């Protein structure tokens, strides 16, 4: 059944049931996304203040068969928050006004927060209660909790604490019918039928709109330590990870792999950033540990370094002697995406493969790309959970425009290799609108059929973020 674009009749009817200033003309920021692939079609945005107001909006949209597109912090990289021009005009729903920390329960290690809360604000609120909310990623100053859950965001601490899904105990959400699901449980155990929470987490707003969440907190480690170690190869990095975890267990919070290309790009376009190595290594690892009272993180890292050096896994290294130095190390890792944007990627790939396959995947991908043309590859990412950002760039003196005609072939080559190695074409960014074709090509047919059936059952009109994850029904 075709959907209807917004018209004045719909807006007048909806506005009459909502407080003044809830529906506004959409500002330019709502039509943009970080990679500049699409320009949004929405001319109006709803800014509700409560789940009840979200429910009113959804009910009216269902009645008028008007599509709805949820908008979080706008940091998504696969176009899930953008309905591109040329189709049915949707109504955007931004939950930025719903940004309260509703309650903190330190003894339970739980926080109840609204979907519009910015991740950094949640982290700060948890820390003020002597607790840690461990979800951490480069966009944490603008990314909002609802969007992070809707995309099942990952980040640098997945190795120890898990993805966004693993940090969510319960949800409040508005379903496509306009009903509010009051599922803000603070329970670790709740075995009462289908898990609607895990269905909505990662659904990118296609099955409902998350309005609040019950989040897991953790104790703050008594001490943290950070080291930047030059390793012989990706295979050596995996052996180093195994060594570190055998010595420190779950104390290893982050384990980030970086290639020489990342350092070179930083030197090229962010020369003011101080680099720690006089000669950048071909491969390096940024490792962070958080340990309980009685254990010295710097000493623990020194012991791991010494053993790894003895075994030939590590060639050089620096162990942070202060928080400022640790922050400098993290600046290297966190500004690589910024450098990538300034260089201009021909094709970017957020992929995962079984951890043991990584040493074979990296060179095989480079070899297959060389059959197409000459490229630079900046490979970096969360080695501990198998998630690589495997991004392809033009050679010096050329631009990505020179390779526009090859972008589809490049993506196909990399994603085919990922599929051959039983990996995933989307590790942490989601599917959005960018990877709908890829999902259809690589996903198990039985799973695709089940996903379509779930979508049809919960959203029979197809009004919830149409075109994201699943191809829009015509």
Short mmCIF file of C-alpha atoms in Angstrom, two decimals:
data_model
loop_
_atom_site.label_atom_id
_atom_site.label_comp_id
_atom_site.label_asym_id
_atom_site.label_seq_id
_atom_site.Cartn_x
_atom_site.Cartn_y
_atom_site.Cartn_z
CA UNK A 1 0.00 0.00 0.00
CA UNK A 2 1.59 3.34 -1.04
CA UNK A 3 2.35 5.91 1.63
CA UNK A 4 1.31 9.55 1.52
CA UNK A 5 3.48 12.63 1.68
CA UNK A 6 2.79 15.21 4.36
CA UNK A 7 0.12 17.75 3.45
CA UNK A 8 -1.43 20.72 5.24
CA UNK A 9 -4.50 18.72 6.30
CA UNK A 10 -2.31 16.19 8.12
CA UNK A 11 -0.19 18.91 9.73
CA UNK A 12 -3.25 20.86 10.91
CA UNK A 13 -4.87 17.77 12.39
CA UNK A 14 -1.67 16.68 14.13
CA UNK A 15 -0.79 20.14 15.43
CA UNK A 16 -4.21 20.45 17.04
CA UNK A 17 -3.40 17.50 19.33
CA UNK A 18 0.08 18.61 20.39
CA UNK A 19 1.56 21.50 22.39
CA UNK A 20 2.55 24.58 20.47
CA UNK A 21 5.93 24.45 18.73
CA UNK A 22 6.02 20.63 18.58
CA UNK A 23 5.92 20.62 14.77
CA UNK A 24 8.45 22.85 13.04
CA UNK A 25 9.99 23.40 9.63
CA UNK A 26 13.03 21.14 9.45
CA UNK A 27 16.34 22.97 9.81
CA UNK A 28 19.15 22.28 7.34
CA UNK A 29 20.91 19.99 9.82
CA UNK A 30 18.05 17.49 9.57
CA UNK A 31 18.65 17.12 5.83
CA UNK A 32 22.35 16.26 6.18
CA UNK A 33 24.34 13.17 7.10
CA UNK A 34 28.08 12.88 7.84
CA UNK A 35 29.20 11.34 4.56
CA UNK A 36 27.16 13.62 2.33
CA UNK A 37 25.64 10.78 0.32
CA UNK A 38 22.03 11.96 0.57
CA UNK A 39 20.08 15.13 1.09
CA UNK A 40 16.97 14.63 3.19
CA UNK A 41 13.48 15.11 1.78
CA UNK A 42 11.70 16.00 5.03
CA UNK A 43 10.46 19.57 5.34
CA UNK A 44 8.93 19.17 8.80
CA UNK A 45 10.19 17.77 12.08
CA UNK A 46 8.31 16.83 15.24
CA UNK A 47 10.04 17.53 18.56
CA UNK A 48 7.97 15.75 21.21
CA UNK A 49 8.57 16.12 24.93
CA UNK A 50 7.20 12.75 26.12
CA UNK A 51 6.39 9.22 25.04
CA UNK A 52 2.72 10.20 25.07
CA UNK A 53 3.38 12.90 22.48
CA UNK A 54 5.36 10.44 20.36
CA UNK A 55 2.37 8.09 20.54
CA UNK A 56 0.02 10.83 19.32
CA UNK A 57 2.31 11.49 16.36
CA UNK A 58 2.54 7.80 15.46
CA UNK A 59 -1.22 7.27 15.69
CA UNK A 60 -1.94 10.20 13.39
CA UNK A 61 0.76 9.10 10.95
CA UNK A 62 -0.73 5.60 10.85
CA UNK A 63 -4.20 6.99 10.23
CA UNK A 64 -2.94 9.19 7.38
CA UNK A 65 -0.38 6.62 6.18
CA UNK A 66 2.44 9.16 6.43
CA UNK A 67 5.98 7.76 6.83
CA UNK A 68 8.00 8.55 9.96
CA UNK A 69 11.78 8.76 10.20
CA UNK A 70 13.34 8.89 13.70
CA UNK A 71 16.31 11.23 14.07
CA UNK A 72 18.85 10.90 16.88
CA UNK A 73 22.12 12.82 16.95
CA UNK A 74 22.52 12.68 13.17
CA UNK A 75 25.83 10.80 13.46
CA UNK A 76 24.76 7.62 11.65
CA UNK A 77 26.97 6.64 8.72
CA UNK A 78 24.57 4.48 6.68
CA UNK A 79 21.71 6.91 6.06
CA UNK A 80 19.18 5.44 8.47
CA UNK A 81 18.23 8.91 9.71
CA UNK A 82 17.73 10.37 6.22
CA UNK A 83 14.83 9.83 3.83
CA UNK A 84 16.37 10.96 0.54
CA UNK A 85 14.77 13.30 -1.94
CA UNK A 86 12.75 11.83 -4.74
CA UNK A 87 10.37 9.73 -2.65
CA UNK A 88 7.41 10.20 -0.37
CA UNK A 89 8.00 13.09 2.01
CA UNK A 90 8.15 11.81 5.62
CA UNK A 91 7.78 13.48 8.99
CA UNK A 92 11.00 13.45 10.99
CA UNK A 93 10.79 12.76 14.72
CA UNK A 94 13.67 14.15 16.77
CA UNK A 95 13.75 13.21 20.45
CA UNK A 96 16.29 15.89 21.37
CA UNK A 97 13.86 17.43 23.87
CA UNK A 98 13.51 14.07 25.62
CA UNK A 99 17.00 14.19 27.10
CA UNK A 100 16.54 13.67 30.83
CA UNK A 101 18.39 11.26 33.07
CA UNK A 102 15.23 10.03 34.77
CA UNK A 103 16.89 8.12 37.58
CA UNK A 104 20.13 6.53 38.74
CA UNK A 105 20.35 3.37 40.84
CA UNK A 106 24.02 2.99 41.75
CA UNK A 107 23.48 -0.02 44.04
CA UNK A 108 21.79 -1.80 41.13
CA UNK A 109 24.23 -0.43 38.51
CA UNK A 110 21.31 0.93 36.47
CA UNK A 111 20.42 4.26 34.85
CA UNK A 112 17.05 5.17 33.36
CA UNK A 113 17.53 7.72 30.58
CA UNK A 114 15.46 9.21 27.80
CA UNK A 115 16.28 8.45 24.18
CA UNK A 116 17.37 12.01 23.41
CA UNK A 117 20.08 12.02 26.08
CA UNK A 118 23.54 12.61 24.65
CA UNK A 119 25.94 9.75 25.36
CA UNK A 120 28.53 11.98 27.04
CA UNK A 121 25.89 13.35 29.40
CA UNK A 122 24.95 9.81 30.39
CA UNK A 123 28.62 8.98 30.97
CA UNK A 124 29.02 12.10 33.13
CA UNK A 125 25.89 11.36 35.15
CA UNK A 126 27.08 7.82 35.79
CA UNK A 127 30.51 9.03 36.84
CA UNK A 128 28.94 11.54 39.25
CA UNK A 129 27.30 8.53 40.91
CA UNK A 130 30.69 6.74 41.02
CA UNK A 131 29.69 4.44 38.21
CA UNK A 132 30.74 3.86 34.61
CA UNK A 133 28.58 3.74 31.50
CA UNK A 134 31.14 2.09 29.23
CA UNK A 135 29.73 2.70 25.76
CA UNK A 136 32.36 4.95 24.15
CA UNK A 137 32.88 6.13 20.58
CA UNK A 138 34.20 9.14 18.72
CA UNK A 139 30.79 10.83 18.35
CA UNK A 140 29.84 10.55 22.02
CA UNK A 141 29.52 14.33 22.34
CA UNK A 142 26.57 14.39 19.92
CA UNK A 143 25.26 10.83 19.53
CA UNK A 144 22.01 10.17 21.41
CA UNK A 145 21.01 7.07 23.32
CA UNK A 146 17.98 6.25 21.17
CA UNK A 147 20.02 6.23 17.99
CA UNK A 148 22.85 4.28 19.59
CA UNK A 149 20.42 1.57 20.68
CA UNK A 150 18.54 1.65 17.38
CA UNK A 151 21.81 0.90 15.55
CA UNK A 152 23.27 -1.35 18.28
CA UNK A 153 26.40 0.83 18.36
CA UNK A 154 29.75 -0.67 19.26
CA UNK A 155 32.77 1.50 20.04
CA UNK A 156 36.08 0.86 21.73
CA UNK A 157 34.96 -1.02 24.85
CA UNK A 158 33.00 -3.87 23.25
CA UNK A 159 35.79 -6.29 24.12
CA UNK A 160 35.03 -5.97 27.83
CA UNK A 161 31.48 -4.60 28.10
CA UNK A 162 29.71 -5.54 24.87
CA UNK A 163 27.67 -3.62 22.28
CA UNK A 164 24.81 -1.24 23.05
CA UNK A 165 22.47 -4.26 23.10
CA UNK A 166 24.49 -5.82 25.90
CA UNK A 167 24.20 -2.61 27.94
CA UNK A 168 20.40 -2.38 27.73
CA UNK A 169 18.12 -3.97 30.32
CA UNK A 170 14.79 -2.54 29.18
CA UNK A 171 13.05 -0.06 26.92
CA UNK A 172 10.15 2.29 26.69
CA UNK A 173 9.04 2.53 23.08
CA UNK A 174 6.16 3.57 20.88
CA UNK A 175 5.10 0.79 18.54
CA UNK A 176 3.77 1.34 14.99
CA UNK A 177 0.20 1.06 16.31
CA UNK A 178 0.79 4.10 18.53
CA UNK A 179 0.78 1.98 21.69
CA UNK A 180 3.43 2.67 24.32
CA UNK A 181 5.39 -0.35 25.47
CA UNK A 182 6.34 0.21 29.10
CA UNK A 183 9.34 -2.07 29.29
CA UNK A 184 11.76 -0.09 31.45
CA UNK A 185 12.74 -3.08 33.57
CA UNK A 186 15.80 -2.96 35.79
CA UNK A 187 16.05 -6.75 35.87
CA UNK A 188 18.93 -8.97 34.83
CA UNK A 189 16.56 -11.92 34.59
CA UNK A 190 13.16 -11.65 32.93
CA UNK A 191 12.26 -14.82 31.06
CA UNK A 192 8.70 -13.92 30.06
CA UNK A 193 8.36 -14.74 26.39
CA UNK A 194 9.60 -13.00 23.27
CA UNK A 195 12.38 -10.48 23.85
CA UNK A 196 10.91 -7.30 22.39
CA UNK A 197 13.83 -5.29 23.77
CA UNK A 198 16.37 -7.12 21.64
CA UNK A 199 14.06 -6.91 18.65
CA UNK A 200 13.91 -3.11 18.82
CA UNK A 201 17.61 -2.68 19.58
CA UNK A 202 19.33 -2.72 16.19
CA UNK A 203 16.06 -2.27 14.25
CA UNK A 204 16.95 1.32 13.25
CA UNK A 205 13.47 2.64 13.97
CA UNK A 206 11.76 0.25 11.55
CA UNK A 207 9.74 -1.53 14.27
CA UNK A 208 9.09 1.31 16.70
CA UNK A 209 10.55 4.43 18.25
CA UNK A 210 12.65 4.04 21.40
CA UNK A 211 11.76 6.79 23.89
CA UNK A 212 13.73 5.72 26.99
CA UNK A 213 16.07 2.97 28.12
CA UNK A 214 17.22 1.17 31.23
CA UNK A 215 21.00 0.95 30.94
CA UNK A 216 23.62 -1.17 32.68
CA UNK A 217 26.30 0.65 34.63
CA UNK A 218 29.54 -0.80 35.97
CA UNK A 219 31.89 0.02 38.82
CA UNK A 220 34.66 2.42 37.85
CA UNK A 221 37.97 0.55 37.73
CA UNK A 222 40.28 1.60 40.56
CA UNK A 223 43.06 2.25 38.08
CA UNK A 224 43.44 2.48 34.33
CA UNK A 225 46.48 2.16 32.15
CA UNK A 226 47.13 2.86 28.49
CA UNK A 227 49.91 1.69 26.20
CA UNK A 228 50.75 2.19 22.55
CA UNK A 229 52.76 -0.76 21.28
CA UNK A 230 54.38 -1.35 17.89
CA UNK A 231 53.71 -4.94 16.82
CA UNK A 232 55.32 -7.08 14.17
CA UNK A 233 52.09 -7.84 12.28
CA UNK A 234 48.33 -8.28 12.74
CA UNK A 235 49.02 -11.90 13.64
CA UNK A 236 51.42 -10.72 16.36
CA UNK A 237 48.73 -8.31 17.57
CA UNK A 238 46.34 -11.24 18.03
CA UNK A 239 48.98 -13.15 19.98
CA UNK A 240 49.55 -10.03 22.09
CA UNK A 241 45.81 -9.83 22.81
CA UNK A 242 45.78 -13.47 23.90
CA UNK A 243 48.80 -12.83 26.13
CA UNK A 244 47.26 -9.72 27.68
CA UNK A 245 43.97 -11.45 28.41
CA UNK A 246 45.70 -14.48 29.88
CA UNK A 247 47.58 -12.18 32.28
CA UNK A 248 44.88 -9.57 32.97
CA UNK A 249 41.61 -11.35 32.16
CA UNK A 250 38.66 -9.02 31.69
CA UNK A 251 40.86 -6.13 32.79
CA UNK A 252 41.58 -5.50 29.09
CA UNK A 253 39.01 -2.87 28.15
CA UNK A 254 40.13 -1.83 24.67
CA UNK A 255 42.48 -3.24 22.08
CA UNK A 256 42.71 -1.14 18.92
CA UNK A 257 44.71 -2.04 15.82
CA UNK A 258 46.18 0.75 13.66
CA UNK A 259 48.15 0.56 10.43
CA UNK A 260 50.95 2.81 9.15
CA UNK A 261 48.47 4.45 6.79
CA UNK A 262 46.60 5.97 9.73
CA UNK A 263 49.73 7.72 11.01
CA UNK A 264 50.62 8.87 7.49
CA UNK A 265 47.16 10.33 6.94
CA UNK A 266 47.35 12.18 10.25
CA UNK A 267 50.73 13.65 9.27
CA UNK A 268 49.36 14.68 5.90
CA UNK A 269 46.15 16.46 6.93
CA UNK A 270 46.43 17.04 10.72
CA UNK A 271 50.15 17.86 11.04
CA UNK A 272 49.65 19.73 14.32
CA UNK A 273 48.75 16.46 16.08
CA UNK A 274 51.77 15.24 18.01
CA UNK A 275 52.71 11.69 17.11
CA UNK A 276 54.36 9.42 19.68
CA UNK A 277 56.73 7.45 17.43
CA UNK A 278 59.58 9.13 15.58
CA UNK A 279 59.07 6.61 12.78
CA UNK A 280 55.49 5.32 12.63
CA UNK A 281 55.28 1.52 12.84
CA UNK A 282 53.64 -0.54 10.12
CA UNK A 283 51.26 -1.90 12.76
CA UNK A 284 50.51 -0.81 16.29
CA UNK A 285 48.07 -1.56 19.06
CA UNK A 286 46.47 0.82 21.53
CA UNK A 287 45.62 -1.13 24.66
CA UNK A 288 43.72 0.11 27.70
CA UNK A 289 43.25 -1.80 30.94
CA UNK A 290 41.06 -1.10 33.94
CA UNK A 291 42.06 -2.96 37.09
CA UNK A 292 40.70 -3.33 40.62
CA UNK A 293 42.28 -1.88 43.73
CA UNK A 294 45.60 -3.42 44.62
CA UNK A 295 46.84 -3.81 41.05
CA UNK A 296 48.98 -1.18 39.34
CA UNK A 297 47.94 -0.81 35.67
CA UNK A 298 51.27 0.63 34.54
CA UNK A 299 53.17 -2.25 36.16
CA UNK A 300 50.77 -4.76 34.64
CA UNK A 301 51.27 -3.28 31.17
CA UNK A 302 55.04 -3.21 31.64
CA UNK A 303 54.98 -6.93 32.49
CA UNK A 304 52.89 -7.71 29.41
CA UNK A 305 55.19 -5.59 27.26
CA UNK A 306 58.32 -7.32 28.57
CA UNK A 307 56.91 -10.78 27.92
CA UNK A 308 55.62 -9.81 24.49
CA UNK A 309 58.98 -8.26 23.57
CA UNK A 310 60.73 -11.44 24.64
CA UNK A 311 58.43 -13.46 22.38
CA UNK A 312 59.00 -11.15 19.41
CA UNK A 313 55.43 -9.85 19.31
CA UNK A 314 56.25 -6.25 20.21
CA UNK A 315 59.06 -4.16 18.71
CA UNK A 316 58.64 -0.89 20.58
CA UNK A 317 56.18 0.71 22.90
CA UNK A 318 55.11 3.52 25.16
CA UNK A 319 53.21 3.20 28.42
CA UNK A 320 51.35 6.32 29.48
CA UNK A 321 52.76 7.89 32.63
CA UNK A 322 49.86 10.30 33.08
CA UNK A 323 46.27 10.78 32.03
CA UNK A 324 47.41 13.53 29.68
CA UNK A 325 49.74 11.12 27.92
CA UNK A 326 47.00 8.49 27.75
CA UNK A 327 44.71 11.11 26.18
CA UNK A 328 47.43 11.87 23.61
CA UNK A 329 47.58 8.18 22.68
CA UNK A 330 43.82 8.05 22.27
CA UNK A 331 43.90 11.19 20.12
CA UNK A 332 45.87 9.22 17.55
CA UNK A 333 43.18 6.55 17.32
CA UNK A 334 40.16 8.85 17.59
CA UNK A 335 41.29 11.33 14.93
CA UNK A 336 41.97 8.73 12.26
CA UNK A 337 38.34 8.97 11.00
CA UNK A 338 38.75 12.75 10.74
CA UNK A 339 41.93 12.30 8.71
CA UNK A 340 40.13 9.77 6.52
CA UNK A 341 37.39 12.30 5.74
CA UNK A 342 39.96 14.92 4.77
CA UNK A 343 41.83 12.52 2.50
CA UNK A 344 38.56 11.34 0.93
CA UNK A 345 37.80 7.61 0.85
CA UNK A 346 36.85 5.94 -2.40
CA UNK A 347 34.96 3.29 -0.44
CA UNK A 348 34.63 2.67 3.32
CA UNK A 349 33.85 -0.70 4.88
CA UNK A 350 32.67 -1.41 8.43
CA UNK A 351 33.16 -5.17 8.52
CA UNK A 352 33.87 -7.99 10.92
CA UNK A 353 35.44 -11.40 10.42
CA UNK A 354 36.34 -14.17 12.86
CA UNK A 355 39.27 -12.86 14.85
CA UNK A 356 41.62 -15.62 13.74
CA UNK A 357 40.90 -14.77 10.08
CA UNK A 358 42.06 -11.14 10.36
CA UNK A 359 45.76 -11.77 9.49
CA UNK A 360 44.67 -13.45 6.24
CA UNK A 361 41.86 -11.03 5.44
CA UNK A 362 43.97 -7.86 5.48
CA UNK A 363 46.55 -8.80 2.80
CA UNK A 364 44.06 -10.77 0.71
CA UNK A 365 41.83 -7.69 0.50
CA UNK A 366 44.78 -5.57 -0.62
CA UNK A 367 45.72 -8.16 -3.27
CA UNK A 368 42.19 -8.26 -4.69
CA UNK A 369 41.96 -4.47 -4.77
CA UNK A 370 45.24 -4.32 -6.70
CA UNK A 371 43.54 -6.20 -9.54
CA UNK A 372 41.19 -3.23 -9.93
CA UNK A 373 43.66 -0.34 -9.60
CA UNK A 374 46.32 1.14 -7.32
CA UNK A 375 44.96 2.20 -3.92
CA UNK A 376 45.96 2.99 -0.37
CA UNK A 377 44.20 1.00 2.36
CA UNK A 378 43.81 2.36 5.87
CA UNK A 379 42.91 -0.60 8.04
CA UNK A 380 42.16 0.06 11.70
CA UNK A 381 39.62 -0.94 14.29
CA UNK A 382 38.56 -2.98 17.25
CA UNK A 383 40.78 -6.04 16.93
CA UNK A 384 39.46 -7.67 20.10
CA UNK A 385 35.96 -8.10 18.62
CA UNK A 386 36.95 -8.68 14.99
CA UNK A 387 35.64 -5.32 13.75
CA UNK A 388 37.82 -3.63 11.12
CA UNK A 389 37.31 -0.34 9.33
CA UNK A 390 38.83 -1.31 6.01
CA UNK A 391 38.84 1.88 3.98
CA UNK A 392 40.13 2.38 0.44
CA UNK A 393 41.74 5.65 -0.69
CA UNK A 394 43.25 7.07 -3.88
CA UNK A 395 46.99 7.16 -4.33
CA UNK A 396 48.74 10.53 -3.78
CA UNK A 397 48.05 12.88 -6.65
CA UNK A 398 44.66 11.34 -7.39
CA UNK A 399 41.22 12.01 -5.89
CA UNK A 400 38.27 9.82 -5.06
CA UNK A 401 36.46 11.34 -8.04
CA UNK A 402 39.00 9.54 -10.24
CA UNK A 403 37.64 6.26 -8.91
CA UNK A 404 33.90 6.96 -8.77
CA UNK A 405 33.29 4.42 -11.54
CA UNK A 406 35.07 1.73 -9.49
CA UNK A 407 33.30 2.23 -6.14
CA UNK A 408 30.72 -0.52 -6.62
CA UNK A 409 33.36 -2.99 -7.76
CA UNK A 410 35.59 -2.16 -4.79
CA UNK A 411 32.76 -2.68 -2.33
CA UNK A 412 31.76 -5.94 -4.00
CA UNK A 413 35.34 -7.27 -3.81
CA UNK A 414 35.70 -6.50 -0.11
CA UNK A 415 32.23 -7.70 0.87
CA UNK A 416 32.62 -10.90 -1.15
CA UNK A 417 35.83 -11.61 0.76
CA UNK A 418 34.09 -10.88 4.06
CA UNK A 419 31.32 -13.30 3.11
CA UNK A 420 33.83 -15.98 2.09
CA UNK A 421 35.43 -15.70 5.53
CA UNK A 422 32.03 -15.95 7.29
CA UNK A 423 32.06 -12.35 8.42
CA UNK A 424 29.56 -9.49 8.46
CA UNK A 425 29.25 -6.59 6.01
CA UNK A 426 28.08 -4.35 8.88
CA UNK A 427 29.86 -4.73 12.18
CA UNK A 428 28.63 -1.69 14.11
CA UNK A 429 27.17 1.00 11.84
CA UNK A 430 23.95 -0.79 10.88
CA UNK A 431 22.32 -1.22 7.47
CA UNK A 432 20.39 2.02 7.05
CA UNK A 433 19.72 2.81 3.41
CA UNK A 434 23.32 2.39 2.30
CA UNK A 435 23.54 -1.38 2.67
CA UNK A 436 20.04 -2.59 1.78
CA UNK A 437 21.30 -4.25 -1.42
CA UNK A 438 24.26 -5.76 0.41
CA UNK A 439 22.00 -7.23 3.07
CA UNK A 440 19.87 -8.88 0.40
CA UNK A 441 22.96 -10.25 -1.34
CA UNK A 442 24.78 -11.70 1.66
CA UNK A 443 22.20 -12.43 4.36
CA UNK A 444 20.75 -15.88 4.93
CA UNK A 445 17.43 -16.18 3.01
CA UNK A 446 15.63 -17.68 6.00
CA UNK A 447 16.63 -14.75 8.17
CA UNK A 448 15.53 -12.27 5.50
CA UNK A 449 12.13 -13.96 5.27
CA UNK A 450 11.75 -13.84 9.06
CA UNK A 451 12.73 -10.15 9.15
CA UNK A 452 10.17 -9.29 6.48
CA UNK A 453 7.51 -11.25 8.36
CA UNK A 454 8.28 -9.43 11.61
CA UNK A 455 8.17 -6.06 9.85
CA UNK A 456 4.82 -6.89 8.24
CA UNK A 457 3.37 -8.08 11.54
CA UNK A 458 4.43 -5.09 13.67
CA UNK A 459 4.25 -2.38 11.00
CA UNK A 460 1.66 -3.55 8.45
CA UNK A 461 1.32 -0.07 6.94
CA UNK A 462 5.10 0.26 6.52
CA UNK A 463 5.23 3.76 8.04
CA UNK A 464 8.24 3.22 10.32
CA UNK A 465 11.45 4.43 8.65
CA UNK A 466 10.55 2.93 5.25
CA UNK A 467 13.53 1.97 3.12
CA UNK A 468 15.88 1.44 6.06
CA UNK A 469 17.21 -2.14 6.49
CA UNK A 470 14.47 -3.62 4.29
CA UNK A 471 13.57 -2.41 0.82
CA UNK A 472 10.49 -0.21 0.89
CA UNK A 473 7.32 -1.94 -0.23
CA UNK A 474 5.71 -0.32 -3.28
#
